[in-house]
Amino acid sequence: EHALAELALYRIFEAPFYFLCAWPIAASLAAPGTSRQGFFRRGFRPVTLAPMVCIAAGWALNLAGVRRPAAFDGVSEILVKINVVLMGLTVGLTLRRAAPFRHLAGGARLAALKFVLVPAASAALAALLGFRGVTLQVVAVCAAMPVAFMAVIASNLLHLDEELTGSLWLLTTLGMLLVVPLLAWAFTGQFDRI
């Protein structure tokens, strides 16, 4: 559960970045013939405020010293599993146009960035900033994650290249079959020496 809390802190600004920056920028790159005017309005949906409101509420409760009820002990493990299933289902329903074989070269380039360069740079920066142990491991794992399901959903909602996005999601997710054992090996004492 400690690593899950570290993960939440690491990703705290991810939702605001997606919903306030990335999606409106993606909307500005919408398919030809789509009006570029009001792209922020097209990319921003009021429902996207929910994660940010929940983050703010959690911060407020934490700062107020409110303790988590004992009934919630162990609930996060169940909620994480439910969340994984729901995200997989969401992506599966939107992957109608994935053609991974057509995008193998792009997938290989993205995998090199996502699985080698980004985790190495992130872990090195975190180590330089003095992070150790579980925190450093969380940084490395988060940095090595595949293309996010949010990219697939944004691509579908904003009518971007759904085939490319779905293919990259699929290829980088399959790449995790190699990355997870490497991360497990790295965590068997390699980060403790840093």
mmCIF file of C-alpha atoms in Angstrom, residues 5-6 17 35 48 57 62 69 71 80 89 95 101 108 114 129 136 140-141 143-144 164 170 178 194:
data_model
loop_
_atom_site.group_PDB
_atom_site.id
_atom_site.type_symbol
_atom_site.label_atom_id
_atom_site.label_comp_id
_atom_site.label_asym_id
_atom_site.label_seq_id
_atom_site.Cartn_x
_atom_site.Cartn_y
_atom_site.Cartn_z
ATOM 1 C CA ALA A 5 0.497 5.993 -2.076
ATOM 2 C CA GLU A 6 3.838 6.862 -3.708
ATOM 3 C CA PHE A 17 -2.101 17.827 -17.442
ATOM 4 C CA SER A 35 -12.828 23.647 -37.115
ATOM 5 C CA THR A 48 -12.765 15.838 -16.571
ATOM 6 C CA ALA A 57 -10.625 16.764 -1.618
ATOM 7 C CA ASN A 62 -5.036 14.924 4.526
ATOM 8 C CA PRO A 69 -11.382 4.836 8.412
ATOM 9 C CA ALA A 71 -12.922 -0.111 7.175
ATOM 10 C CA VAL A 80 -6.862 -1.308 -8.054
ATOM 11 C CA LEU A 89 -12.470 -3.022 -20.970
ATOM 12 C CA LEU A 95 -9.527 -0.596 -30.273
ATOM 13 C CA PHE A 101 1.716 -4.781 -38.098
ATOM 14 C CA ALA A 108 9.673 0.073 -32.026
ATOM 15 C CA LYS A 114 9.165 4.550 -23.363
ATOM 16 C CA LEU A 129 17.196 14.486 -6.219
ATOM 17 C CA LEU A 136 12.772 5.421 -6.753
ATOM 18 C CA ALA A 140 11.097 3.854 -12.650
ATOM 19 C CA VAL A 141 7.942 1.747 -12.994
ATOM 20 C CA ALA A 143 8.192 5.987 -16.392
ATOM 21 C CA ALA A 144 8.296 2.559 -18.081
ATOM 22 C CA LEU A 164 -2.047 4.613 -34.995
ATOM 23 C CA LEU A 170 -1.254 -2.509 -28.233
ATOM 24 C CA LEU A 178 9.697 -7.995 -21.670
ATOM 25 C CA ILE A 194 22.067 3.762 -5.685
#
